[in-house]
Short mmCIF file of C-alpha atoms in Angstrom, two decimals:
data_model
loop_
_atom_site.label_atom_id
_atom_site.label_comp_id
_atom_site.label_asym_id
_atom_site.label_seq_id
_atom_site.Cartn_x
_atom_site.Cartn_y
_atom_site.Cartn_z
CA MET A 1186 0.00 0.00 0.00
CA GLU A 1187 1.07 3.57 -0.62
CA SER A 1188 0.76 5.35 2.72
CA ILE A 1189 0.69 9.13 2.87
CA ILE A 1190 1.63 10.50 6.29
CA VAL A 1191 1.91 14.26 6.80
CA GLY A 1192 2.33 14.75 3.05
CA TYR A 1193 5.16 12.15 2.63
CA LYS A 1194 4.49 9.06 0.47
CA ASN A 1195 5.93 5.68 1.46
CA GLU A 1196 5.57 2.30 -0.23
CA THR A 1197 4.79 -0.15 2.57
CA SER A 1198 4.34 -3.93 2.33
CA LEU A 1199 3.36 -6.59 4.86
CA THR A 1200 3.49 -10.38 4.40
CA ILE A 1201 1.70 -12.81 6.72
CA ASN A 1202 1.44 -16.62 6.55
CA ASN A 1203 -1.69 -18.78 6.42
CA GLU A 1204 -1.94 -18.75 10.23
CA GLY A 1205 -1.93 -14.97 10.29
CA ASN A 1206 1.59 -14.68 11.73
CA TYR A 1207 4.10 -12.05 10.66
CA GLU A 1208 6.58 -13.13 7.99
CA HIS A 1209 8.13 -10.06 6.39
CA SER A 1210 7.68 -6.32 5.83
CA SER A 1211 9.26 -3.44 3.94
CA CYS A 1212 8.96 0.32 3.74
CA THR A 1213 10.65 3.12 1.85
CA CYS A 1214 10.93 5.27 4.98
CA GLY A 1215 14.24 5.62 6.77
CA PHE A 1216 13.04 4.14 10.07
CA HIS A 1217 12.26 0.58 8.96
CA ASN A 1218 14.40 -2.51 9.46
CA SER A 1219 13.62 -6.22 9.31
CA MET A 1220 13.95 -6.70 13.08
CA GLU A 1221 11.87 -3.68 14.08
CA PRO A 1222 9.17 -2.72 11.54
CA CYS A 1223 8.39 1.00 11.31
CA GLY A 1224 5.14 2.69 12.32
CA HIS A 1225 3.86 2.59 8.71
CA VAL A 1226 3.86 -1.23 8.81
CA TRP A 1227 1.90 -1.19 12.04
CA GLN A 1228 -0.57 1.26 10.49
CA LEU A 1229 -1.00 -1.05 7.50
CA ALA A 1230 -1.61 -4.03 9.80
CA LYS A 1231 -4.20 -2.04 11.72
CA TYR A 1232 -5.93 -1.03 8.50
CA VAL A 1233 -6.16 -4.68 7.37
CA ILE A 1234 -7.60 -5.79 10.72
CA ASP A 1235 -10.12 -2.96 11.00
CA ASN A 1236 -11.42 -3.63 7.43
CA ASP A 1237 -11.52 -7.41 7.96
CA LEU A 1238 -9.53 -8.05 4.79
CA GLU A 1239 -8.87 -11.62 3.70
CA ALA A 1240 -5.87 -12.92 1.75
CA PRO A 1241 -5.27 -12.91 -1.11
CA TYR A 1242 -6.25 -9.27 -1.35
CA GLU A 1243 -5.70 -6.73 -4.06
CA TYR A 1244 -6.53 -3.08 -3.69
CA GLU A 1245 -8.00 -1.41 -6.71
CA LYS A 1246 -7.91 2.34 -6.83
CA ASP A 1247 -11.37 3.86 -6.73
CA GLU A 1248 -11.43 7.64 -6.90
CA ASP A 1249 -14.80 7.76 -5.15
CA LYS A 1250 -13.90 5.37 -2.34
CA GLU A 1251 -10.18 6.00 -2.04
CA GLU A 1252 -9.09 6.44 1.53
CA THR A 1253 -5.46 7.05 2.34
CA VAL A 1254 -3.93 5.73 5.53
CA GLU A 1255 -3.65 9.30 6.71
CA LYS A 1256 -7.38 9.94 6.28
CA TYR A 1257 -8.22 6.61 7.85
CA PHE A 1258 -6.24 7.37 11.00
CA GLU A 1259 -7.54 10.91 11.13
CA LYS A 1260 -11.04 9.44 11.29
CA ARG A 1261 -9.92 6.88 13.91
CA SER A 1262 -8.36 9.66 15.95
CA LYS A 1263 -11.64 11.58 16.06
CA THR A 1264 -13.46 8.44 17.24
CA VAL A 1265 -10.91 7.84 19.98
CA GLN A 1266 -11.13 11.49 21.08
CA GLU A 1267 -14.91 11.21 21.33
CA ILE A 1268 -14.51 8.18 23.62
CA ILE A 1269 -11.96 10.05 25.75
CA ASN A 1270 -14.23 13.08 26.04
CA ASN A 1271 -17.09 10.82 27.01
CA GLU A 1272 -15.00 9.13 29.72
CA TRP A 1273 -13.89 12.55 30.95
CA PHE A 1274 -17.52 13.60 31.40
CA LYS A 1275 -18.37 10.31 33.13
CA GLU A 1276 -15.57 11.02 35.60
CA ILE A 1277 -17.07 14.44 36.38
CA LEU A 1278 -20.47 12.83 37.02
CA LYS A 1279 -18.85 10.19 39.24
CA GLU A 1280 -16.97 12.80 41.30
CA ASP A 1281 -20.15 14.84 41.64
CA ILE A 1282 -22.00 11.81 43.08
CA ILE A 1283 -19.11 10.97 45.42
CA ASP A 1284 -19.00 14.57 46.63
CA LYS A 1285 -22.72 14.48 47.42
CA LEU A 1286 -22.38 11.14 49.20
CA SER A 1287 -19.42 12.38 51.24
CA LYS A 1288 -21.58 15.20 52.58
CA ILE A 1289 -24.26 12.73 53.60
CA GLU A 1290 -22.03 10.21 55.40
CA THR A 1291 -18.95 11.81 56.89
CA SER A 1292 -16.51 10.40 59.43
CA SER A 1293 -18.40 7.17 60.11
CA LEU A 1294 -16.13 4.51 58.59
CA ASN A 1295 -13.73 2.73 60.95
CA LEU A 1296 -10.40 1.11 60.18
CA VAL A 1297 -9.58 -1.37 62.96
CA PRO A 1298 -6.05 -2.80 63.36
CA SER A 1299 -5.07 -6.24 64.60
CA ILE A 1300 -1.69 -7.81 65.34
CA GLU A 1301 -0.55 -11.07 63.79
CA PHE A 1302 2.42 -12.93 65.21
CA ASP A 1303 3.84 -15.87 63.31
CA GLY A 1304 7.33 -16.44 64.67
CA LEU A 1305 7.62 -19.84 63.00
CA HIS A 1306 7.38 -18.57 59.43
CA SER A 1307 8.65 -15.07 60.00
CA SER A 1308 12.06 -13.92 58.82
CA ARG A 1309 12.22 -11.99 62.07
CA ASN A 1310 10.56 -12.57 65.40
CA PHE A 1311 8.36 -9.47 65.12
CA PRO A 1312 4.60 -9.02 64.61
CA LYS A 1313 2.73 -7.68 61.61
CA ILE A 1314 -0.42 -5.59 61.30
CA LYS A 1315 -3.74 -6.44 59.59
CA PHE A 1316 -6.93 -4.38 59.22
CA LYS A 1317 -10.70 -4.63 59.22
CA ILE A 1318 -13.15 -2.05 57.91
CA GLY A 1319 -16.74 -1.22 58.78
CA LYS A 1320 -19.24 0.63 60.91
CA ASP A 1321 -21.29 -1.56 63.24
CA LYS A 1322 -20.03 -4.75 61.60
CA LEU A 1323 -16.41 -5.23 60.57
CA TYR A 1324 -15.12 -6.86 57.37
CA THR A 1325 -11.61 -8.18 56.71
CA ILE A 1326 -9.35 -6.27 54.33
CA ARG A 1327 -7.89 -8.92 52.02
CA ASP A 1328 -5.76 -6.66 49.84
CA ILE A 1329 -4.53 -3.47 51.52
CA TYR A 1330 -3.23 -1.90 48.33
CA SER A 1331 -6.28 -2.41 46.08
CA GLN A 1332 -9.05 -2.21 48.72
CA ILE A 1333 -7.67 0.80 50.61
CA ILE A 1334 -4.89 2.75 48.87
CA ILE A 1335 -6.08 2.55 45.24
CA ALA A 1336 -9.76 2.66 46.22
CA ILE A 1337 -9.29 5.93 48.13
CA LYS A 1338 -7.06 7.42 45.44
CA ASP A 1339 -9.67 6.70 42.71
CA LYS A 1340 -12.67 7.26 45.03
CA GLU A 1341 -14.08 3.85 44.12
CA PHE A 1342 -17.32 2.25 45.31
CA LYS A 1343 -16.43 -0.89 47.26
CA ASN A 1344 -18.61 -3.80 48.28
CA PHE A 1345 -17.11 -5.39 51.41
CA GLY A 1346 -20.22 -7.36 52.39
CA LYS A 1347 -24.01 -7.34 52.49
CA GLU A 1348 -24.11 -4.46 54.94
CA LEU A 1349 -21.12 -2.45 53.73
CA LYS A 1350 -21.20 -0.85 50.32
CA VAL A 1351 -19.28 2.41 50.57
CA SER A 1352 -17.72 5.18 48.56
CA MET A 1353 -14.03 5.03 49.49
CA HIS A 1354 -13.11 8.67 50.05
CA TYR A 1355 -10.79 9.98 52.75
CA ASN A 1356 -13.42 12.04 54.59
CA ALA A 1357 -15.69 9.02 55.04
CA PHE A 1358 -13.34 7.74 57.81
CA THR A 1359 -13.21 8.65 61.50
CA ASP A 1360 -10.38 10.88 62.72
CA PHE A 1361 -8.29 8.04 64.13
CA SER A 1362 -8.88 5.97 61.01
CA LYS A 1363 -7.51 8.87 58.97
CA LYS A 1364 -4.31 8.70 61.04
CA GLN A 1365 -4.07 5.02 60.17
CA LEU A 1366 -4.70 5.75 56.48
CA ASP A 1367 -1.85 8.28 56.49
CA PHE A 1368 0.43 5.59 57.96
CA ILE A 1369 -0.69 2.92 55.46
CA ILE A 1370 -0.35 5.19 52.41
CA LYS A 1371 3.07 6.47 53.51
CA TYR A 1372 4.42 2.92 53.99
CA SER A 1373 2.66 1.13 51.13
CA ASP A 1374 6.04 -0.40 50.22
CA SER A 1375 5.87 -2.36 53.52
CA ILE A 1376 2.81 -4.34 52.39
CA ASN A 1377 3.79 -8.02 52.36
CA GLN A 1378 4.38 -9.28 48.82
CA PHE A 1379 2.95 -12.73 49.54
CA LYS A 1380 0.20 -11.88 52.02
CA LYS A 1381 -1.39 -8.75 50.65
CA ASN A 1382 -3.56 -8.24 53.73
CA ILE A 1383 -0.48 -7.71 55.95
CA LEU A 1384 1.74 -4.68 56.51
CA ASP A 1385 5.20 -5.59 57.85
CA LEU A 1386 6.69 -3.59 60.72
CA ASN A 1387 10.36 -2.72 60.26
CA GLU A 1388 13.09 -0.18 60.97
CA ASN A 1389 11.71 2.30 58.42
CA ASN A 1390 8.14 2.54 59.71
CA MET A 1391 8.36 1.57 63.40
CA ASP A 1392 8.71 5.12 64.79
CA ASP A 1393 5.68 6.28 62.76
CA PHE A 1394 3.77 3.17 63.85
CA TYR A 1395 4.56 4.18 67.46
CA ASN A 1396 3.45 7.79 66.80
CA THR A 1397 0.22 6.61 65.15
CA TYR A 1398 -0.85 4.00 67.69
CA PHE A 1399 0.73 5.12 70.97
CA ASP A 1400 -2.55 6.67 72.13
CA ASN A 1401 -5.10 4.50 70.29
CA PRO A 1402 -8.63 3.42 71.31
CA TYR A 1403 -8.00 -0.31 70.78
CA ASP A 1404 -6.67 -2.92 73.24
CA GLU A 1405 -4.95 -4.78 70.43
CA ILE A 1406 -1.92 -2.45 70.31
CA ILE A 1407 -0.32 -1.44 73.61
CA PHE A 1408 3.01 0.33 74.11
CA GLU A 1409 4.93 0.24 77.37
CA GLU A 1410 8.26 1.87 78.15
CA GLU A 1411 10.72 -0.49 79.78
CA ASP A 1412 14.33 0.06 80.72
CA PHE A 1413 15.85 -3.19 79.49
CA LYS A 1414 19.62 -3.50 79.65
CA ILE A 1415 22.02 -4.64 76.95
CA GLU A 1416 25.08 -6.62 77.98
CA LEU A 1417 28.38 -6.05 76.22
CA ILE A 1418 30.86 -8.92 76.17
CA ILE A 1419 34.51 -7.87 75.79
CA GLU A 1420 37.20 -10.47 75.21
CA LYS A 1421 40.90 -9.62 75.34
CA ASN A 1422 43.22 -11.56 73.03
CA ASP A 1423 46.93 -11.16 72.41
CA LYS A 1424 46.75 -8.29 69.96
CA TYR A 1425 43.12 -7.26 69.84
CA TYR A 1426 39.81 -6.92 71.65
CA GLU A 1427 36.60 -8.59 70.46
CA ILE A 1428 33.30 -6.95 71.43
CA TYR A 1429 29.82 -8.38 70.88
CA LEU A 1430 26.33 -8.29 72.39
CA LYS A 1431 25.36 -10.85 74.96
CA ASN A 1432 23.03 -13.28 73.24
CA LYS A 1433 20.24 -13.09 75.80
CA TYR A 1434 17.90 -10.14 76.20
CA TYR A 1435 16.93 -9.65 79.80
CA ASN A 1436 14.50 -7.39 81.58
CA SER A 1437 15.99 -5.29 84.39
CA LYS A 1438 13.02 -6.19 86.60
CA GLU A 1439 13.76 -9.89 86.23
CA LYS A 1440 17.51 -9.53 86.59
CA GLU A 1441 17.51 -10.59 90.25
CA LYS A 1442 15.08 -13.45 89.68
CA LYS A 1443 17.02 -15.23 87.00
CA LYS A 1444 20.75 -15.51 86.34
CA GLU A 1445 21.61 -16.25 82.77
CA LYS A 1446 24.41 -18.51 81.68
CA VAL A 1447 27.25 -16.88 79.83
CA GLN A 1448 28.17 -19.10 76.91
CA ASP A 1449 31.78 -19.75 76.07
CA LYS A 1450 33.22 -18.41 72.85
CA SER A 1451 32.67 -21.62 70.84
CA ASP A 1452 28.96 -21.61 71.76
CA TRP A 1453 28.69 -17.96 70.81
CA ARG A 1454 30.24 -18.50 67.40
CA SER A 1455 27.78 -21.24 66.44
CA TYR A 1456 25.01 -19.12 67.90
CA ARG A 1457 25.89 -16.01 65.90
CA PHE A 1458 25.75 -17.79 62.55
CA ASP A 1459 22.80 -20.13 63.16
CA TYR A 1460 19.81 -18.70 61.26
CA GLU A 1461 17.15 -19.92 63.70
CA LEU A 1462 19.02 -18.36 66.63
CA SER A 1463 19.92 -15.08 64.97
CA PHE A 1464 18.66 -13.39 68.10
CA ILE A 1465 19.59 -9.77 67.57
CA GLU A 1466 18.14 -9.53 64.07
CA LYS A 1467 14.87 -11.23 65.01
CA ASN A 1468 13.96 -9.81 68.38
CA PHE A 1469 14.63 -6.08 68.12
CA ILE A 1470 13.75 -3.24 65.83
CA ILE A 1471 16.27 -0.44 66.15
CA THR A 1472 15.39 3.05 64.93
CA LYS A 1473 17.02 6.44 65.30
CA ASN A 1474 15.47 7.12 68.71
CA ARG A 1475 14.32 3.82 70.17
CA ILE A 1476 14.77 0.09 70.51
CA TYR A 1477 11.53 -1.93 70.23
CA LYS A 1478 10.81 -5.46 71.40
CA TYR A 1479 7.53 -7.38 71.19
CA ASP A 1480 6.48 -9.31 74.30
CA LYS A 1481 4.66 -12.36 72.85
CA LYS A 1482 3.34 -13.49 76.21
CA ASP A 1483 1.63 -10.24 77.26
CA LYS A 1484 1.17 -9.00 73.66
CA ILE A 1485 2.79 -5.66 74.39
CA PHE A 1486 5.21 -3.53 72.42
CA LEU A 1487 8.09 -2.71 74.76
CA TYR A 1488 10.23 0.26 73.84
CA MET A 1489 13.26 2.03 75.22
CA ASN A 1490 14.34 5.55 74.31
CA ILE A 1491 18.01 5.64 73.36
CA ASN A 1492 20.43 8.30 72.24
CA GLU A 1493 22.00 8.41 68.79
CA TYR A 1494 25.31 6.98 70.05
CA GLU A 1495 23.62 3.92 71.55
CA MET A 1496 21.68 3.46 68.34
CA LYS A 1497 24.84 3.56 66.22
CA LEU A 1498 26.71 1.10 68.43
CA PHE A 1499 23.73 -1.23 68.71
CA ASN A 1500 23.21 -1.24 64.92
CA LYS A 1501 26.86 -2.10 64.41
CA LEU A 1502 26.95 -4.90 67.00
CA ALA A 1503 23.58 -6.29 65.95
CA ARG A 1504 25.14 -7.35 62.65
CA GLU A 1505 28.70 -8.25 63.57
CA SER A 1506 31.21 -8.24 66.38
CA LEU A 1507 33.83 -5.50 66.64
CA VAL A 1508 37.44 -6.66 66.41
CA LEU A 1509 39.79 -3.83 67.41
CA LEU A 1510 43.48 -3.37 68.03
CA GLU A 1511 44.25 -2.27 71.58
CA ASP A 1512 44.70 1.46 70.96
CA LYS A 1513 41.63 1.58 68.68
CA PHE A 1514 39.56 -0.18 71.34
CA PHE A 1515 40.42 2.45 73.96
CA GLU A 1516 39.91 5.26 71.47
CA ILE A 1517 36.39 4.08 70.56
CA PHE A 1518 35.15 3.12 74.03
CA SER A 1519 36.56 6.14 75.81
CA PHE A 1520 34.43 8.16 73.38
CA PHE A 1521 31.33 6.01 74.04
CA GLN A 1522 31.69 5.41 77.79
CA ASP A 1523 29.61 8.37 79.04
CA LYS A 1524 27.05 7.99 76.27
CA LEU A 1525 26.01 4.36 76.83
CA GLU A 1526 23.19 4.64 79.37
CA HIS A 1527 21.62 1.26 78.56
CA PHE A 1528 24.75 -0.80 77.95
CA ASN A 1529 26.51 -2.77 80.68
CA ILE A 1530 30.32 -2.81 80.46
CA SER A 1531 32.26 -4.88 83.02
CA GLU A 1532 34.01 -2.89 85.77
CA GLU A 1533 37.52 -4.04 84.86
CA TYR A 1534 37.22 -2.54 81.38
CA LEU A 1535 35.47 0.59 82.63
CA ASP A 1536 38.49 1.35 84.86
CA LEU A 1537 40.92 0.79 81.99
CA ILE A 1538 38.89 3.04 79.69
CA LYS A 1539 38.70 5.83 82.28
CA ASN A 1540 42.45 5.71 82.93
CA TYR A 1541 43.10 5.82 79.22
CA SER A 1542 40.90 8.81 78.50
CA ASN A 1543 41.65 10.97 81.57
CA LYS A 1544 44.86 12.55 80.39
CA LYS A 1545 44.14 15.58 78.21
CA PRO A 1546 46.47 17.25 75.72
CA LYS A 1547 47.86 20.67 76.70
CA ILE A 1548 47.44 23.66 74.40
CA TYR A 1549 49.41 26.92 74.83
CA LEU A 1550 48.31 30.04 72.94
CA ASP A 1551 50.09 33.36 72.49
CA ILE A 1552 50.35 36.28 70.05
CA ASN A 1553 53.84 37.46 69.13
CA SER A 1554 55.02 41.01 68.36
CA ASP A 1555 54.23 40.52 64.65
CA GLY A 1556 50.62 39.70 65.42
CA ASP A 1557 51.03 35.98 64.59
CA LEU A 1558 49.17 33.39 66.64
CA ILE A 1559 51.45 30.84 68.32
CA PHE A 1560 49.72 27.48 68.85
CA LYS A 1561 51.62 24.81 70.79
CA LEU A 1562 50.29 21.30 71.47
CA GLU A 1563 51.82 18.99 74.07
CA TYR A 1564 50.69 15.41 74.52
CA LYS A 1565 52.25 12.32 76.08
CA ASN A 1566 50.25 9.15 76.61
CA HIS A 1567 50.36 5.44 75.91
CA PHE A 1568 47.58 5.82 73.33
CA VAL A 1569 46.29 8.44 70.93
CA ASN A 1570 43.16 9.17 72.94
CA THR A 1571 39.81 10.50 71.79
CA ASN A 1572 40.50 14.00 73.11
CA LEU A 1573 43.35 14.31 70.65
CA ILE A 1574 41.26 12.84 67.84
CA GLN A 1575 38.46 15.32 68.58
CA ILE A 1576 40.90 18.25 68.54
CA VAL A 1577 42.15 17.26 65.09
CA GLU A 1578 38.56 16.78 63.84
CA ILE A 1579 37.62 20.30 65.03
CA PHE A 1580 40.57 21.82 63.20
CA GLU A 1581 39.92 19.87 60.00
CA MET A 1582 36.24 20.87 59.86
CA LEU A 1583 36.68 24.55 60.70
CA ASN A 1584 39.98 25.24 58.99
CA PRO A 1585 42.02 22.37 57.49
CA ASN A 1586 45.02 24.62 56.71
CA ILE A 1587 45.77 25.18 60.39
CA ILE A 1588 46.25 21.52 61.23
CA LYS A 1589 47.99 19.99 58.20
CA ASN A 1590 51.35 19.67 60.05
CA LEU A 1591 49.83 18.33 63.24
CA LYS A 1592 47.55 15.66 61.78
CA ASN A 1593 50.57 13.69 60.57
CA TYR A 1594 51.09 12.72 64.21
CA ILE A 1595 47.56 11.35 64.49
CA ASN A 1596 48.01 8.43 62.16
CA PHE A 1597 46.74 4.93 62.82
CA TYR A 1598 49.90 3.38 61.46
CA GLN A 1599 52.32 5.66 63.32
CA LYS A 1600 53.04 4.70 66.89
CA VAL A 1601 53.90 8.26 67.91
CA TYR A 1602 52.17 9.13 71.16
CA GLU A 1603 54.37 12.03 72.28
CA ILE A 1604 53.74 15.37 70.64
CA ASN A 1605 55.47 18.69 71.19
CA GLU A 1606 54.50 20.71 68.14
CA THR A 1607 54.37 24.48 67.62
CA ILE A 1608 52.39 25.97 64.74
CA ILE A 1609 52.52 29.63 63.75
CA ILE A 1610 49.35 31.01 62.16
CA LYS A 1611 50.06 34.15 60.16
CA LYS A 1612 46.92 34.76 58.10
CA LYS A 1613 44.65 37.24 59.78
CA SER A 1614 41.52 35.41 58.58
CA GLU A 1615 42.80 32.16 60.12
CA ILE A 1616 43.68 33.92 63.38
CA ASP A 1617 40.18 35.42 63.53
CA LYS A 1618 38.59 32.02 62.90
CA PHE A 1619 40.79 30.32 65.47
CA ILE A 1620 40.04 32.82 68.23
CA GLU A 1621 36.34 33.19 67.45
CA ASP A 1622 35.37 29.60 66.54
CA ILE A 1623 37.99 27.07 67.58
CA ILE A 1624 39.09 28.11 71.09
CA PRO A 1625 35.52 27.83 72.54
CA LEU A 1626 35.31 24.24 71.26
CA LEU A 1627 38.68 23.10 72.59
CA HIS A 1628 37.97 23.42 76.31
CA THR A 1629 36.23 20.02 76.48
CA TYR A 1630 39.17 18.15 74.99
CA ALA A 1631 42.29 19.95 76.20
CA ASP A 1632 43.80 21.90 79.07
CA ILE A 1633 44.25 25.35 77.53
CA TYR A 1634 46.79 27.94 78.70
CA LEU A 1635 46.36 31.50 77.42
CA SER A 1636 48.92 34.28 77.42
CA GLN A 1637 47.93 37.76 78.56
CA SER A 1638 47.65 38.87 74.92
CA ILE A 1639 45.08 36.18 74.20
CA LYS A 1640 43.20 36.94 77.41
CA ASN A 1641 42.74 40.52 76.23
CA PHE A 1642 40.37 39.19 73.61
CA ASN A 1643 37.89 38.44 76.31
CA LYS A 1644 38.16 41.82 78.04
CA THR A 1645 36.23 44.88 77.00
CA ARG A 1646 38.49 47.93 77.10
CA LYS A 1647 36.67 51.24 77.08
CA ILE A 1648 37.95 53.72 74.50
CA ASN A 1649 38.10 57.33 75.65
CA TYR A 1650 37.78 60.10 73.10
CA SER A 1651 36.40 63.61 73.00
CA VAL A 1652 34.93 65.90 70.34
CA GLY A 1653 35.92 69.56 70.51
CA VAL A 1654 33.45 72.08 69.03
CA LYS A 1655 34.04 75.75 68.21
CA VAL A 1656 32.70 78.40 65.80
CA THR A 1657 35.16 79.77 63.23
CA SER A 1658 34.02 82.35 60.63
CA ASN A 1659 30.41 81.25 60.96
CA PHE A 1660 31.42 77.56 60.48
CA LEU A 1661 31.12 74.86 63.11
CA GLU A 1662 34.53 73.24 63.56
CA LEU A 1663 34.81 69.73 65.08
CA ASP A 1664 38.01 68.19 66.40
CA PHE A 1665 38.46 64.57 67.55
CA SER A 1666 41.04 63.66 70.15
CA SER A 1667 41.74 60.61 72.30
CA THR A 1668 44.16 59.51 74.99
CA ASP A 1669 43.81 55.88 73.79
CA LEU A 1670 43.87 56.24 70.02
CA ASP A 1671 46.20 57.77 67.47
CA LYS A 1672 44.09 60.17 65.39
CA GLY A 1673 45.34 58.45 62.22
CA GLU A 1674 43.91 55.10 63.42
CA ILE A 1675 40.32 56.30 63.76
CA ILE A 1676 39.45 55.63 60.12
CA ASP A 1677 41.09 52.16 60.23
CA ILE A 1678 39.22 51.29 63.43
CA LEU A 1679 35.89 52.45 62.04
CA ASN A 1680 36.45 50.52 58.79
CA GLN A 1681 37.13 47.37 60.82
CA TYR A 1682 34.03 48.07 62.92
CA ARG A 1683 31.88 48.54 59.79
CA ALA A 1684 33.24 45.26 58.40
CA LYS A 1685 31.94 43.62 61.61
CA LYS A 1686 35.42 42.54 62.73
CA LYS A 1687 35.65 41.36 66.32
CA TYR A 1688 38.91 43.02 67.34
CA TYR A 1689 41.58 45.53 66.31
CA ARG A 1690 45.28 45.69 67.19
CA LEU A 1691 46.45 49.24 67.93
CA LYS A 1692 49.82 50.46 66.70
CA LYS A 1693 51.16 50.18 70.23
CA GLY A 1694 50.27 46.44 70.24
CA GLU A 1695 47.20 46.55 72.44
CA ILE A 1696 44.07 44.69 71.29
CA ILE A 1697 40.61 46.25 71.60
CA LEU A 1698 37.22 44.62 71.08
CA MET A 1699 35.07 46.20 68.40
CA ASP A 1700 31.58 45.60 69.79
CA GLN A 1701 31.51 48.79 71.84
CA GLU A 1702 28.86 51.44 72.27
CA GLN A 1703 31.46 54.20 71.85
CA LEU A 1704 32.35 53.00 68.35
CA GLU A 1705 28.69 52.67 67.41
CA PHE A 1706 28.03 56.24 68.61
CA LEU A 1707 31.07 57.60 66.76
CA ASP A 1708 30.13 55.81 63.54
CA ASP A 1709 26.52 57.08 63.70
CA PHE A 1710 27.77 60.61 64.42
CA ILE A 1711 30.04 60.63 61.35
CA LYS A 1712 27.27 59.23 59.13
CA ASP A 1713 24.64 61.69 60.39
CA PHE A 1714 26.87 64.71 59.66
CA ASN A 1715 28.13 63.25 56.36
CA ILE A 1716 31.77 63.57 57.44
CA LYS A 1717 34.13 62.21 54.78
CA ASP A 1718 37.18 60.06 55.60
CA ALA A 1719 39.46 62.74 54.11
CA ASP A 1720 38.14 65.29 56.63
#
């Protein structure tokens, strides 16, 4: 057939076998190949089907009846558009009915949760949530996605049973049911792939599940805060420490009632890698703020609020043990020791960790006659402790240039634990940053000794000046004078003040703070009277 599309003629052929299957095609357009026929071939196939043509078939040109492919598809396009327009209008009618219904029955539909616990077939020993829907009588939701999420999105009419035929729109539900809907829609990816009526609880949705159901009207879901403890096992070997979680969860209230057996290392190893006894993975859900455990006996969700450090350590140890060289062990646990409120560490290791971390580096600060900042760090200890690590981290985040010489000492592979290093900081911008940003952060991690010059930064020194006024030849003459300032420095001081600098070094070496009322008054005075720098 000769097809004419947008004014361009193409000779298109299509060959099919006796069973109606595709054999071969050709086209003079530039888009056709034998593996992927062009759109003209598909148009020809469509034309044959729509006209119910039978092979063999020959087309004879008839001027009265001739219909090009282009005209044919133009007509088809109009038909399709009519159908689309019709569907569009049907949708308007449907929405209009739903809107009227929603005004008649508002906030009467309940979504009721229930907990399912199947530890035998569960990949983790944690419950799941199912739902029923209804008013006076409840009906089971068999497919959460299609019966709730899609139905509400498309405002569908749903028939759940003889007594429940409802228009599924958001406002048809009670207030608490709306909270549940928000949770379900947000975590639709947690719907079980094999059991479509179940929503799995996991690390991603557990905090929102808690927020949704903490204060709920049903007895099925109960939350109770409980301060359960987590036991850390630390084993010392020749060259390293091995740290892992004790394999038994225990409740602090039952601690005195029942003493648990501590397994030897061989038992622990088989235990850690046995799927059925993968205790940590199956019994807890760990989120950013809490650890959750489900009490199967009392059917209660137990939870414990934890800090971010406990969460990070727990997440690490829940998946694998920590194997650390001696100095790395002390570095890590001296950092964690005051942050682990719900972890038990044996007394012998607590004492070692405290002794390790007690000794702080010493920092001496001074400003020399050239205005350079002299920074001296002294440290002598058996290990590179966390205080020193924190000091280096502060420098690297706020100003990496300051610390590039010093950080060579803090190297995991270098056993250099005695430091006596002096660094001279010459750049004014770096000095400003050091004094304003870094010194306040260092006090926690080092014993800091300041020279008198540095101490002056923290003292407000009042600047005395006077303005003399007299009348000369009908002009008002002003004269500035000061016992503290050289008259030539006034402009420099005011420029520094206007640039919001924190301090200024006078020619005689003294440092003054810039946030002073006197300077603000002087600056306003000069601006108000339009006094130029040259004057």
